[in-house]
Short mmCIF file of N, CA and C in Angstrom, two decimals:
data_model
loop_
_atom_site.label_atom_id
_atom_site.label_comp_id
_atom_site.label_asym_id
_atom_site.label_seq_id
_atom_site.Cartn_x
_atom_site.Cartn_y
_atom_site.Cartn_z
N MET A 1 113.24 187.19 -37.62
CA MET A 1 112.86 186.51 -38.84
C MET A 1 113.81 185.37 -39.17
N ALA A 2 114.99 185.37 -38.57
CA ALA A 2 115.96 184.33 -38.89
C ALA A 2 115.44 182.95 -38.57
N GLY A 3 114.49 182.84 -37.69
CA GLY A 3 113.93 181.55 -37.37
C GLY A 3 113.07 181.01 -38.49
N GLY A 4 112.55 181.91 -39.32
CA GLY A 4 111.75 181.52 -40.47
C GLY A 4 112.62 181.53 -41.70
N SER A 5 111.99 181.78 -42.81
CA SER A 5 112.72 181.84 -44.06
C SER A 5 112.13 182.93 -44.91
N ALA A 6 112.95 183.50 -45.76
CA ALA A 6 112.45 184.53 -46.67
C ALA A 6 111.41 183.95 -47.61
N ASP A 7 111.41 182.63 -47.79
CA ASP A 7 110.40 182.01 -48.63
C ASP A 7 109.03 182.06 -47.98
N ASP A 8 108.98 182.32 -46.67
CA ASP A 8 107.71 182.39 -45.96
C ASP A 8 106.97 183.69 -46.19
N GLU A 9 107.54 184.61 -46.98
CA GLU A 9 106.95 185.93 -47.11
C GLU A 9 105.51 185.91 -47.58
N GLY A 10 105.12 184.97 -48.38
CA GLY A 10 103.74 184.91 -48.83
C GLY A 10 102.77 184.63 -47.70
N ALA A 11 103.19 183.85 -46.71
CA ALA A 11 102.32 183.50 -45.60
C ALA A 11 102.00 184.71 -44.72
N THR A 12 102.93 185.64 -44.60
CA THR A 12 102.71 186.81 -43.76
C THR A 12 102.13 187.98 -44.55
N GLY A 13 102.12 187.88 -45.86
CA GLY A 13 101.60 188.96 -46.70
C GLY A 13 102.62 190.04 -46.96
N SER A 14 103.81 189.92 -46.43
CA SER A 14 104.83 190.94 -46.68
C SER A 14 105.45 190.74 -48.06
N THR A 15 105.98 191.79 -48.61
CA THR A 15 106.63 191.69 -49.90
C THR A 15 108.06 191.19 -49.72
N VAL A 16 108.66 190.81 -50.80
CA VAL A 16 110.06 190.38 -50.73
C VAL A 16 110.93 191.55 -50.28
N SER A 17 110.66 192.75 -50.77
CA SER A 17 111.44 193.93 -50.35
C SER A 17 111.35 194.15 -48.85
N GLU A 18 110.18 193.97 -48.30
CA GLU A 18 110.01 194.12 -46.85
C GLU A 18 110.78 193.03 -46.10
N ALA A 19 110.80 191.83 -46.64
CA ALA A 19 111.54 190.74 -46.01
C ALA A 19 113.03 191.06 -46.00
N VAL A 20 113.55 191.60 -47.10
CA VAL A 20 114.96 191.97 -47.16
C VAL A 20 115.25 193.05 -46.13
N ALA A 21 114.42 194.08 -46.08
CA ALA A 21 114.61 195.17 -45.12
C ALA A 21 114.56 194.65 -43.68
N GLN A 22 113.65 193.74 -43.40
CA GLN A 22 113.54 193.16 -42.04
C GLN A 22 114.80 192.37 -41.68
N LEU A 23 115.27 191.57 -42.62
CA LEU A 23 116.47 190.78 -42.38
C LEU A 23 117.69 191.67 -42.19
N ALA A 24 117.80 192.71 -43.00
CA ALA A 24 118.93 193.64 -42.87
C ALA A 24 118.90 194.31 -41.50
N ALA A 25 117.72 194.73 -41.07
CA ALA A 25 117.58 195.36 -39.76
C ALA A 25 117.90 194.37 -38.65
N GLU A 26 117.45 193.13 -38.82
CA GLU A 26 117.72 192.11 -37.81
C GLU A 26 119.22 191.86 -37.68
N TYR A 27 119.92 191.79 -38.81
CA TYR A 27 121.37 191.60 -38.76
C TYR A 27 122.04 192.74 -37.99
N THR A 28 121.66 193.96 -38.31
CA THR A 28 122.24 195.13 -37.65
C THR A 28 121.99 195.07 -36.15
N GLN A 29 120.78 194.70 -35.76
CA GLN A 29 120.45 194.61 -34.33
C GLN A 29 121.25 193.51 -33.64
N VAL A 30 121.37 192.36 -34.28
CA VAL A 30 122.14 191.26 -33.69
C VAL A 30 123.58 191.69 -33.49
N ARG A 31 124.16 192.34 -34.50
CA ARG A 31 125.54 192.83 -34.40
C ARG A 31 125.71 193.79 -33.24
N GLU A 32 124.74 194.67 -33.06
CA GLU A 32 124.85 195.70 -32.02
C GLU A 32 124.55 195.16 -30.63
N ARG A 33 123.65 194.21 -30.50
CA ARG A 33 123.16 193.79 -29.18
C ARG A 33 123.80 192.55 -28.61
N MET A 34 124.34 191.70 -29.46
CA MET A 34 124.94 190.45 -28.97
C MET A 34 126.46 190.57 -28.97
N ALA A 35 127.07 190.03 -27.94
CA ALA A 35 128.54 189.96 -27.90
C ALA A 35 129.01 188.93 -28.92
N SER A 36 130.20 189.13 -29.42
CA SER A 36 130.78 188.18 -30.36
C SER A 36 130.82 186.80 -29.71
N SER A 37 130.26 185.81 -30.41
CA SER A 37 130.20 184.46 -29.87
C SER A 37 129.76 183.52 -30.99
N PRO A 38 129.94 182.22 -30.78
CA PRO A 38 129.44 181.26 -31.77
C PRO A 38 127.92 181.38 -31.96
N ALA A 39 127.19 181.67 -30.90
CA ALA A 39 125.73 181.82 -31.03
C ALA A 39 125.38 183.00 -31.93
N ARG A 40 126.09 184.12 -31.77
CA ARG A 40 125.84 185.28 -32.62
C ARG A 40 126.20 184.95 -34.07
N THR A 41 127.32 184.30 -34.28
CA THR A 41 127.73 183.94 -35.64
C THR A 41 126.70 183.01 -36.28
N ASN A 42 126.21 182.04 -35.53
CA ASN A 42 125.20 181.12 -36.08
C ASN A 42 123.94 181.87 -36.48
N LEU A 43 123.52 182.80 -35.64
CA LEU A 43 122.33 183.60 -35.96
C LEU A 43 122.57 184.46 -37.19
N MET A 44 123.74 185.07 -37.28
CA MET A 44 124.06 185.90 -38.45
C MET A 44 124.15 185.04 -39.72
N GLU A 45 124.65 183.83 -39.60
CA GLU A 45 124.70 182.90 -40.76
C GLU A 45 123.29 182.60 -41.26
N GLN A 46 122.35 182.38 -40.35
CA GLN A 46 120.96 182.12 -40.74
C GLN A 46 120.36 183.34 -41.41
N ILE A 47 120.63 184.51 -40.86
CA ILE A 47 120.13 185.75 -41.48
C ILE A 47 120.71 185.89 -42.88
N PHE A 48 122.01 185.63 -43.03
CA PHE A 48 122.62 185.74 -44.36
C PHE A 48 121.98 184.75 -45.33
N ALA A 49 121.77 183.52 -44.89
CA ALA A 49 121.13 182.52 -45.77
C ALA A 49 119.74 183.00 -46.20
N ASP A 50 118.99 183.58 -45.28
CA ASP A 50 117.67 184.12 -45.61
C ASP A 50 117.79 185.31 -46.56
N LEU A 51 118.83 186.13 -46.38
CA LEU A 51 119.06 187.25 -47.30
C LEU A 51 119.38 186.76 -48.71
N VAL A 52 120.15 185.70 -48.81
CA VAL A 52 120.45 185.12 -50.13
C VAL A 52 119.16 184.73 -50.82
N THR A 53 118.30 184.04 -50.11
CA THR A 53 117.01 183.61 -50.68
C THR A 53 116.15 184.81 -51.06
N ALA A 54 116.03 185.76 -50.16
CA ALA A 54 115.15 186.91 -50.39
C ALA A 54 115.66 187.81 -51.51
N THR A 55 116.96 188.12 -51.49
CA THR A 55 117.49 189.02 -52.52
C THR A 55 117.49 188.37 -53.89
N ARG A 56 117.63 187.07 -53.93
CA ARG A 56 117.57 186.36 -55.21
C ARG A 56 116.19 186.53 -55.84
N ARG A 57 115.17 186.63 -55.00
CA ARG A 57 113.78 186.72 -55.49
C ARG A 57 113.34 188.15 -55.80
N GLU A 58 114.07 189.14 -55.27
CA GLU A 58 113.66 190.53 -55.48
C GLU A 58 114.10 191.01 -56.86
N ARG A 59 113.13 191.39 -57.66
CA ARG A 59 113.42 191.82 -59.03
C ARG A 59 114.16 193.14 -59.10
N ASP A 60 113.77 194.09 -58.29
CA ASP A 60 114.30 195.45 -58.39
C ASP A 60 115.24 195.79 -57.24
N PHE A 61 116.04 194.85 -56.83
CA PHE A 61 116.95 195.10 -55.73
C PHE A 61 117.96 196.17 -56.13
N ASP A 62 118.12 197.20 -55.29
CA ASP A 62 119.04 198.31 -55.55
C ASP A 62 120.43 197.94 -55.03
N VAL A 63 121.20 197.28 -55.87
CA VAL A 63 122.53 196.82 -55.47
C VAL A 63 123.44 198.01 -55.18
N GLU A 64 123.50 198.97 -56.10
CA GLU A 64 124.39 200.12 -55.92
C GLU A 64 124.06 200.89 -54.65
N GLY A 65 122.79 201.18 -54.44
CA GLY A 65 122.38 201.92 -53.25
C GLY A 65 122.68 201.14 -51.99
N SER A 66 122.48 199.85 -52.03
CA SER A 66 122.72 199.01 -50.85
C SER A 66 124.21 198.91 -50.54
N LEU A 67 125.04 198.81 -51.58
CA LEU A 67 126.49 198.76 -51.36
C LEU A 67 127.01 200.05 -50.74
N GLY A 68 126.39 201.17 -51.09
CA GLY A 68 126.81 202.47 -50.58
C GLY A 68 126.18 202.86 -49.26
N SER A 69 125.32 202.02 -48.73
CA SER A 69 124.61 202.33 -47.50
C SER A 69 125.55 202.35 -46.30
N GLU A 70 125.23 203.22 -45.35
CA GLU A 70 125.96 203.25 -44.07
C GLU A 70 125.53 202.11 -43.15
N ASP A 71 124.38 201.51 -43.44
CA ASP A 71 123.84 200.45 -42.59
C ASP A 71 124.49 199.11 -42.94
N PRO A 72 125.14 198.46 -41.97
CA PRO A 72 125.81 197.19 -42.27
C PRO A 72 124.86 196.09 -42.75
N GLY A 73 123.64 196.08 -42.28
CA GLY A 73 122.68 195.07 -42.72
C GLY A 73 122.28 195.26 -44.17
N THR A 74 122.16 196.49 -44.59
CA THR A 74 121.82 196.79 -45.99
C THR A 74 122.97 196.39 -46.90
N ARG A 75 124.22 196.69 -46.48
CA ARG A 75 125.37 196.26 -47.28
C ARG A 75 125.44 194.74 -47.34
N LEU A 76 125.16 194.06 -46.21
CA LEU A 76 125.18 192.60 -46.21
C LEU A 76 124.14 192.05 -47.18
N ALA A 77 123.00 192.72 -47.28
CA ALA A 77 121.97 192.30 -48.25
C ALA A 77 122.52 192.39 -49.67
N ALA A 78 123.29 193.43 -49.96
CA ALA A 78 123.89 193.55 -51.29
C ALA A 78 124.90 192.43 -51.53
N TYR A 79 125.69 192.09 -50.51
CA TYR A 79 126.64 190.98 -50.65
C TYR A 79 125.88 189.68 -50.92
N ALA A 80 124.77 189.49 -50.22
CA ALA A 80 123.96 188.28 -50.42
C ALA A 80 123.44 188.23 -51.85
N ARG A 81 122.97 189.36 -52.35
CA ARG A 81 122.44 189.41 -53.72
C ARG A 81 123.53 189.06 -54.73
N LEU A 82 124.71 189.67 -54.58
CA LEU A 82 125.78 189.41 -55.54
C LEU A 82 126.39 188.02 -55.37
N TYR A 83 126.30 187.46 -54.19
CA TYR A 83 126.71 186.08 -53.98
C TYR A 83 125.74 185.13 -54.69
N ALA A 84 124.45 185.45 -54.60
CA ALA A 84 123.41 184.61 -55.21
C ALA A 84 123.29 184.85 -56.71
N ARG A 85 123.45 186.11 -57.13
CA ARG A 85 123.33 186.50 -58.54
C ARG A 85 124.52 187.37 -58.91
N PRO A 86 125.65 186.75 -59.18
CA PRO A 86 126.85 187.53 -59.50
C PRO A 86 126.62 188.44 -60.71
N ASP A 87 127.06 189.67 -60.60
CA ASP A 87 126.86 190.66 -61.66
C ASP A 87 128.10 191.54 -61.73
N ALA A 88 128.86 191.40 -62.81
CA ALA A 88 130.12 192.14 -62.97
C ALA A 88 129.92 193.64 -63.02
N ASP A 89 128.72 194.10 -63.35
CA ASP A 89 128.45 195.53 -63.38
C ASP A 89 128.62 196.17 -62.01
N HIS A 90 128.59 195.38 -60.96
CA HIS A 90 128.68 195.90 -59.61
C HIS A 90 129.99 195.53 -58.91
N LEU A 91 130.96 195.02 -59.66
CA LEU A 91 132.20 194.56 -59.05
C LEU A 91 132.96 195.68 -58.34
N TYR A 92 133.13 196.82 -59.00
CA TYR A 92 133.94 197.89 -58.40
C TYR A 92 133.31 198.46 -57.14
N PRO A 93 132.01 198.78 -57.13
CA PRO A 93 131.43 199.25 -55.86
C PRO A 93 131.40 198.14 -54.80
N LEU A 94 131.33 196.88 -55.22
CA LEU A 94 131.38 195.77 -54.27
C LEU A 94 132.74 195.74 -53.57
N VAL A 95 133.80 195.85 -54.34
CA VAL A 95 135.14 195.86 -53.75
C VAL A 95 135.28 197.02 -52.77
N GLU A 96 134.81 198.21 -53.16
CA GLU A 96 134.87 199.39 -52.28
C GLU A 96 134.14 199.12 -50.96
N ALA A 97 132.93 198.59 -51.05
CA ALA A 97 132.14 198.33 -49.85
C ALA A 97 132.82 197.30 -48.95
N VAL A 98 133.31 196.23 -49.54
CA VAL A 98 133.92 195.16 -48.76
C VAL A 98 135.19 195.65 -48.07
N LEU A 99 136.00 196.41 -48.77
CA LEU A 99 137.21 196.94 -48.14
C LEU A 99 136.87 197.91 -47.02
N GLY A 100 135.75 198.57 -47.11
CA GLY A 100 135.30 199.46 -46.06
C GLY A 100 134.72 198.75 -44.85
N ASP A 101 134.48 197.47 -44.97
CA ASP A 101 133.89 196.67 -43.89
C ASP A 101 134.95 195.94 -43.06
N GLU A 102 136.16 196.43 -43.07
CA GLU A 102 137.25 195.71 -42.41
C GLU A 102 137.02 195.48 -40.92
N ASP A 103 136.27 196.36 -40.27
CA ASP A 103 136.01 196.17 -38.84
C ASP A 103 134.79 195.30 -38.57
N ARG A 104 134.19 194.76 -39.62
CA ARG A 104 133.05 193.85 -39.49
C ARG A 104 133.42 192.52 -40.15
N ALA A 105 134.02 191.65 -39.37
CA ALA A 105 134.58 190.40 -39.90
C ALA A 105 133.54 189.57 -40.65
N PHE A 106 132.35 189.41 -40.09
CA PHE A 106 131.33 188.58 -40.72
C PHE A 106 130.95 189.16 -42.09
N SER A 107 130.67 190.44 -42.13
CA SER A 107 130.29 191.09 -43.38
C SER A 107 131.41 191.01 -44.41
N GLN A 108 132.62 191.29 -43.96
CA GLN A 108 133.72 191.27 -44.91
C GLN A 108 133.97 189.86 -45.45
N TYR A 109 133.83 188.86 -44.60
CA TYR A 109 133.97 187.47 -45.04
C TYR A 109 133.01 187.20 -46.20
N TRP A 110 131.72 187.55 -46.01
CA TRP A 110 130.74 187.29 -47.06
C TRP A 110 130.93 188.22 -48.24
N GLY A 111 131.47 189.40 -48.00
CA GLY A 111 131.82 190.29 -49.11
C GLY A 111 132.89 189.67 -50.00
N PHE A 112 133.91 189.08 -49.37
CA PHE A 112 134.94 188.38 -50.16
C PHE A 112 134.34 187.22 -50.94
N LYS A 113 133.40 186.51 -50.32
CA LYS A 113 132.74 185.41 -51.03
C LYS A 113 131.93 185.95 -52.22
N ALA A 114 131.29 187.11 -52.05
CA ALA A 114 130.53 187.72 -53.14
C ALA A 114 131.47 188.15 -54.27
N ILE A 115 132.62 188.75 -53.93
CA ILE A 115 133.60 189.13 -54.95
C ILE A 115 134.04 187.89 -55.70
N THR A 116 134.29 186.81 -54.97
CA THR A 116 134.70 185.55 -55.61
C THR A 116 133.64 185.06 -56.58
N ALA A 117 132.38 185.12 -56.18
CA ALA A 117 131.28 184.69 -57.06
C ALA A 117 131.24 185.54 -58.34
N VAL A 118 131.44 186.85 -58.19
CA VAL A 118 131.44 187.73 -59.37
C VAL A 118 132.63 187.42 -60.26
N VAL A 119 133.80 187.24 -59.67
CA VAL A 119 135.00 186.91 -60.45
C VAL A 119 134.83 185.56 -61.15
N ASP A 120 134.22 184.59 -60.47
CA ASP A 120 133.96 183.29 -61.09
C ASP A 120 133.05 183.44 -62.30
N ALA A 121 132.06 184.31 -62.19
CA ALA A 121 131.10 184.50 -63.29
C ALA A 121 131.66 185.36 -64.42
N ALA A 122 132.44 186.39 -64.06
CA ALA A 122 132.89 187.36 -65.06
C ALA A 122 134.31 187.10 -65.56
N GLY A 123 135.06 186.31 -64.82
CA GLY A 123 136.44 186.05 -65.18
C GLY A 123 137.40 186.91 -64.38
N ALA A 124 138.57 186.38 -64.13
CA ALA A 124 139.57 187.08 -63.32
C ALA A 124 140.02 188.39 -63.96
N ASP A 125 139.92 188.49 -65.27
CA ASP A 125 140.31 189.72 -65.95
C ASP A 125 139.40 190.89 -65.62
N SER A 126 138.29 190.63 -64.98
CA SER A 126 137.36 191.70 -64.62
C SER A 126 137.87 192.55 -63.45
N MET A 127 138.87 192.07 -62.74
CA MET A 127 139.43 192.81 -61.60
C MET A 127 140.44 193.84 -62.08
N ARG A 128 140.35 195.05 -61.50
CA ARG A 128 141.32 196.11 -61.80
C ARG A 128 142.57 195.90 -60.95
N ILE A 129 143.71 196.25 -61.52
CA ILE A 129 144.99 196.08 -60.82
C ILE A 129 144.99 196.82 -59.49
N GLY A 130 144.48 198.03 -59.46
CA GLY A 130 144.44 198.80 -58.21
C GLY A 130 143.62 198.11 -57.14
N ASP A 131 142.51 197.49 -57.55
CA ASP A 131 141.68 196.77 -56.58
C ASP A 131 142.39 195.52 -56.08
N ILE A 132 143.11 194.86 -56.96
CA ILE A 132 143.89 193.67 -56.54
C ILE A 132 144.93 194.09 -55.51
N ASP A 133 145.62 195.20 -55.77
CA ASP A 133 146.61 195.70 -54.82
C ASP A 133 145.98 196.01 -53.47
N ARG A 134 144.82 196.62 -53.49
CA ARG A 134 144.14 196.97 -52.25
C ARG A 134 143.69 195.71 -51.49
N LEU A 135 143.25 194.69 -52.23
CA LEU A 135 142.88 193.43 -51.59
C LEU A 135 144.11 192.75 -50.98
N GLU A 136 145.24 192.82 -51.66
CA GLU A 136 146.48 192.25 -51.12
C GLU A 136 146.91 192.98 -49.85
N THR A 137 146.77 194.30 -49.84
CA THR A 137 147.08 195.07 -48.64
C THR A 137 146.15 194.69 -47.50
N CYS A 138 144.88 194.52 -47.82
CA CYS A 138 143.90 194.10 -46.81
C CYS A 138 144.29 192.75 -46.24
N LEU A 139 144.69 191.82 -47.09
CA LEU A 139 145.10 190.49 -46.64
C LEU A 139 146.25 190.59 -45.64
N SER A 140 147.19 191.46 -45.92
CA SER A 140 148.36 191.59 -45.03
C SER A 140 147.99 192.17 -43.66
N ARG A 141 146.86 192.85 -43.57
CA ARG A 141 146.44 193.47 -42.30
C ARG A 141 145.46 192.62 -41.50
N LEU A 142 144.93 191.56 -42.08
CA LEU A 142 143.94 190.75 -41.37
C LEU A 142 144.57 190.00 -40.21
N PRO A 143 143.82 189.84 -39.13
CA PRO A 143 144.34 189.04 -38.00
C PRO A 143 144.64 187.62 -38.46
N ARG A 144 145.73 187.06 -37.99
CA ARG A 144 146.18 185.73 -38.43
C ARG A 144 145.19 184.62 -38.14
N ASP A 145 144.30 184.81 -37.18
CA ASP A 145 143.32 183.77 -36.85
C ASP A 145 141.98 184.00 -37.54
N SER A 146 141.94 184.88 -38.50
CA SER A 146 140.69 185.24 -39.18
C SER A 146 140.33 184.25 -40.29
N ASP A 147 139.06 183.90 -40.35
CA ASP A 147 138.55 183.07 -41.46
C ASP A 147 138.65 183.81 -42.78
N ARG A 148 138.71 185.13 -42.73
CA ARG A 148 138.78 185.94 -43.94
C ARG A 148 140.07 185.70 -44.71
N ILE A 149 141.13 185.32 -44.02
CA ILE A 149 142.41 185.11 -44.68
C ILE A 149 142.30 184.04 -45.76
N GLY A 150 141.73 182.90 -45.42
CA GLY A 150 141.61 181.81 -46.39
C GLY A 150 140.76 182.20 -47.59
N VAL A 151 139.64 182.86 -47.35
CA VAL A 151 138.75 183.26 -48.44
C VAL A 151 139.44 184.27 -49.35
N LEU A 152 140.07 185.26 -48.75
CA LEU A 152 140.72 186.29 -49.56
C LEU A 152 141.96 185.74 -50.27
N ALA A 153 142.72 184.90 -49.61
CA ALA A 153 143.91 184.31 -50.24
C ALA A 153 143.51 183.47 -51.45
N ARG A 154 142.44 182.68 -51.33
CA ARG A 154 141.96 181.88 -52.48
C ARG A 154 141.51 182.78 -53.62
N LEU A 155 140.82 183.86 -53.29
CA LEU A 155 140.39 184.81 -54.31
C LEU A 155 141.59 185.41 -55.03
N LEU A 156 142.59 185.85 -54.28
CA LEU A 156 143.77 186.44 -54.89
C LEU A 156 144.55 185.41 -55.71
N ASP A 157 144.61 184.17 -55.26
CA ASP A 157 145.27 183.11 -56.04
C ASP A 157 144.55 182.91 -57.37
N LYS A 158 143.23 182.92 -57.31
CA LYS A 158 142.42 182.74 -58.52
C LYS A 158 142.68 183.88 -59.51
N ILE A 159 142.77 185.09 -58.99
CA ILE A 159 142.99 186.25 -59.85
C ILE A 159 144.40 186.23 -60.42
N SER A 160 145.38 185.85 -59.61
CA SER A 160 146.78 185.85 -60.09
C SER A 160 147.03 184.74 -61.11
N ALA A 161 146.18 183.73 -61.14
CA ALA A 161 146.33 182.63 -62.09
C ALA A 161 145.85 183.01 -63.50
N ARG A 162 145.28 184.20 -63.62
CA ARG A 162 144.73 184.60 -64.92
C ARG A 162 145.77 184.71 -65.92
#
């Protein structure tokens, strides 16, 4: 589905929920079947962009359930939703999910971006001290060549400026 767009759902007759589920499954399959490479990252970026569009349109998206899912594609869908529609009510489970995705660089990168979007919308005071400490610990463990370092460092700078 990454070749199309979540906006195309009307043409196929599928619902927005089905489009989200398809994209989440596609992400999981790409992660499992393709070796890490620029081509895989580009495909996952397109899937994420489609998830942003689709989750933004879904009225009854289960953010909490998706954040707690064992399926990486379902969690990525929750990150896309909170990136597109930041909601402070989901900040704490978002932080938990993102910290649990440490072995999935792509997901964690977008999770940090989603946390940043929520903090931008709700204010830096919305972050709990314990979660800030855990994010700082995560930053210290990230590989030095990781794109996640810049995203997380900017988030932590924003929070510390409060």
